[in-house]
């Protein structure tokens, strides 16, 4: 039977941050650790896809990309290859404040053979997203041929959008990407005010 495995992508270039962004600290804690501490409470295997061995400090399995430097779509290929027939949920290390309840609601709405992603202000967000195992050969074909735009890949394949229940309170910071040192400073200010 197909199950779900969660993979945090942390294998990008971090050119805007200037150093490996998942490991950059926000008020003393590596960005990715916020995500691990919340999402790690869900009953699914949790793994990191990264090339920096420093990610081993979090006591999770760290996997290197099957084909390096292919961006998030390459990360998806790595996740699907490792999941060996299971569906995968992809998270991004630069979205550290995603809440367990929000991700759980998205996972609950996922459907067999469909990609389930969010839509915010007319933009499709590839993370958090659930990607079915049936996509593996299509993903491989895209990666091998350097068709690396994950957004376009999603548009081409059967997909649905996660609908937030009106009872669910989405915190304004949950879907925020932290890409630059300025973003780190703003997130730290937000955390100090709200926690
Ligand atoms: N495993 C893996 N993850 C990646 C790869 N490229 C990007 N990611 C991850 O995908 C998410 C979104 O990445 P981006 O912010 O678009 O790219 P980035 O290279 O990390 O950062 P910039 O160089 O500043 O654009 C982040 O969690 C990255 O760590 C890759 O080649 N492999």
Short mmCIF file of C-alpha atoms in Angstrom, two decimals, residues 5-135:
data_model
loop_
_atom_site.label_atom_id
_atom_site.label_comp_id
_atom_site.label_asym_id
_atom_site.label_seq_id
_atom_site.Cartn_x
_atom_site.Cartn_y
_atom_site.Cartn_z
CA UNK A 5 7.04 10.23 3.28
CA UNK A 6 8.05 13.84 3.97
CA UNK A 7 11.23 15.32 2.47
CA UNK A 8 12.67 18.74 3.29
CA UNK A 9 14.58 20.23 0.36
CA UNK A 10 17.78 21.90 1.50
CA UNK A 11 20.08 21.40 -1.45
CA UNK A 12 19.91 24.68 -3.31
CA UNK A 13 22.59 27.30 -4.03
CA UNK A 14 21.37 29.84 -1.43
CA UNK A 15 22.89 32.59 -3.58
CA UNK A 16 20.58 35.26 -2.15
CA UNK A 17 21.43 34.25 1.43
CA UNK A 18 25.16 33.90 0.84
CA UNK A 19 25.44 30.69 2.89
CA UNK A 20 23.45 27.43 3.12
CA UNK A 21 20.11 28.91 4.15
CA UNK A 22 18.58 25.98 6.06
CA UNK A 23 21.45 26.24 8.53
CA UNK A 24 21.29 30.01 8.99
CA UNK A 25 20.10 30.83 12.48
CA UNK A 26 16.98 32.79 13.37
CA UNK A 27 17.17 33.87 17.00
CA UNK A 28 19.81 31.26 17.69
CA UNK A 29 18.21 28.26 15.98
CA UNK A 30 18.95 26.94 12.48
CA UNK A 31 16.04 27.78 10.17
CA UNK A 32 15.40 24.14 9.26
CA UNK A 33 15.16 23.15 12.92
CA UNK A 34 11.92 25.11 13.37
CA UNK A 35 10.40 23.00 10.63
CA UNK A 36 11.82 19.73 11.96
CA UNK A 37 10.48 20.42 15.45
CA UNK A 38 6.94 21.09 14.22
CA UNK A 39 6.58 18.72 11.27
CA UNK A 40 8.52 15.97 13.03
CA UNK A 41 5.49 15.44 15.26
CA UNK A 42 3.46 14.11 12.32
CA UNK A 43 3.33 10.32 11.88
CA UNK A 44 5.32 10.18 8.63
CA UNK A 45 8.99 9.43 7.97
CA UNK A 46 10.87 12.74 7.70
CA UNK A 47 14.09 13.11 5.67
CA UNK A 48 16.32 15.91 4.41
CA UNK A 49 17.67 16.20 0.87
CA UNK A 50 20.91 18.18 1.00
CA UNK A 51 24.54 17.99 0.02
CA UNK A 52 26.03 19.67 3.10
CA UNK A 53 26.93 17.00 5.71
CA UNK A 54 26.19 19.56 8.47
CA UNK A 55 22.51 18.65 8.03
CA UNK A 56 23.28 15.35 9.82
CA UNK A 57 23.21 17.22 13.15
CA UNK A 58 19.40 16.90 13.21
CA UNK A 59 19.36 13.10 13.58
CA UNK A 60 17.34 12.58 10.42
CA UNK A 61 18.38 10.65 7.34
CA UNK A 62 20.14 13.06 4.94
CA UNK A 63 20.04 12.10 1.29
CA UNK A 64 22.07 13.60 -1.55
CA UNK A 65 20.43 14.46 -4.86
CA UNK A 66 20.31 11.59 -7.35
CA UNK A 67 21.34 14.10 -10.04
CA UNK A 68 22.89 17.22 -8.46
CA UNK A 69 22.22 20.86 -9.34
CA UNK A 70 18.85 20.36 -10.98
CA UNK A 71 16.94 22.60 -8.59
CA UNK A 72 13.72 21.69 -6.77
CA UNK A 73 12.57 19.36 -9.56
CA UNK A 74 15.82 17.42 -9.07
CA UNK A 75 14.94 17.33 -5.37
CA UNK A 76 11.54 15.89 -6.24
CA UNK A 77 13.22 13.18 -8.31
CA UNK A 78 15.47 12.32 -5.36
CA UNK A 79 12.47 12.14 -3.02
CA UNK A 80 10.42 9.91 -5.34
CA UNK A 81 13.41 7.64 -5.99
CA UNK A 82 14.05 7.21 -2.27
CA UNK A 83 10.39 6.72 -1.43
CA UNK A 84 10.33 3.51 -3.52
CA UNK A 85 6.69 3.56 -4.53
CA UNK A 86 5.37 5.79 -1.77
CA UNK A 87 3.94 9.26 -2.32
CA UNK A 88 6.01 12.20 -1.14
CA UNK A 89 5.36 15.48 0.56
CA UNK A 90 7.94 18.15 -0.28
CA UNK A 91 8.81 20.96 2.08
CA UNK A 92 11.27 23.75 1.61
CA UNK A 93 13.86 24.52 4.29
CA UNK A 94 13.29 28.24 3.74
CA UNK A 95 9.66 28.10 4.92
CA UNK A 96 10.43 27.36 8.57
CA UNK A 97 7.19 28.47 10.23
CA UNK A 98 4.78 26.16 8.47
CA UNK A 99 2.49 24.72 11.13
CA UNK A 100 1.79 21.05 11.70
CA UNK A 101 -1.99 21.64 11.48
CA UNK A 102 -1.69 23.40 8.12
CA UNK A 103 0.46 20.66 6.62
CA UNK A 104 -1.80 17.98 8.06
CA UNK A 105 -4.84 19.66 6.47
CA UNK A 106 -3.07 19.71 3.08
CA UNK A 107 -2.07 16.05 3.41
CA UNK A 108 -5.63 15.11 4.35
CA UNK A 109 -6.92 16.74 1.16
CA UNK A 110 -4.39 14.98 -1.11
CA UNK A 111 -5.77 12.55 -3.69
CA UNK A 112 -4.20 9.53 -5.35
CA UNK A 113 -2.42 10.45 -8.62
CA UNK A 114 -2.89 14.21 -8.09
CA UNK A 115 -0.41 16.85 -7.07
CA UNK A 116 -1.78 18.85 -4.15
CA UNK A 117 -0.28 22.32 -3.69
CA UNK A 118 -1.30 25.71 -2.37
CA UNK A 119 -2.32 28.80 -4.19
CA UNK A 120 -1.69 32.15 -2.60
CA UNK A 121 -2.49 35.50 -4.24
CA UNK A 122 -2.74 33.83 -7.68
CA UNK A 123 0.60 32.10 -7.30
CA UNK A 124 1.05 28.35 -7.20
CA UNK A 125 3.36 27.36 -4.37
CA UNK A 126 5.19 24.08 -5.00
CA UNK A 127 5.93 23.74 -1.25
CA UNK A 128 4.35 22.41 0.81
CA UNK A 129 3.07 19.92 -1.74
CA UNK A 130 2.12 16.28 -2.04
CA UNK A 131 3.42 14.57 -5.18
CA UNK A 132 2.24 11.10 -6.20
CA UNK A 133 4.65 8.29 -6.90
CA UNK A 134 3.09 7.83 -10.34
CA UNK A 135 5.01 10.95 -11.49
#
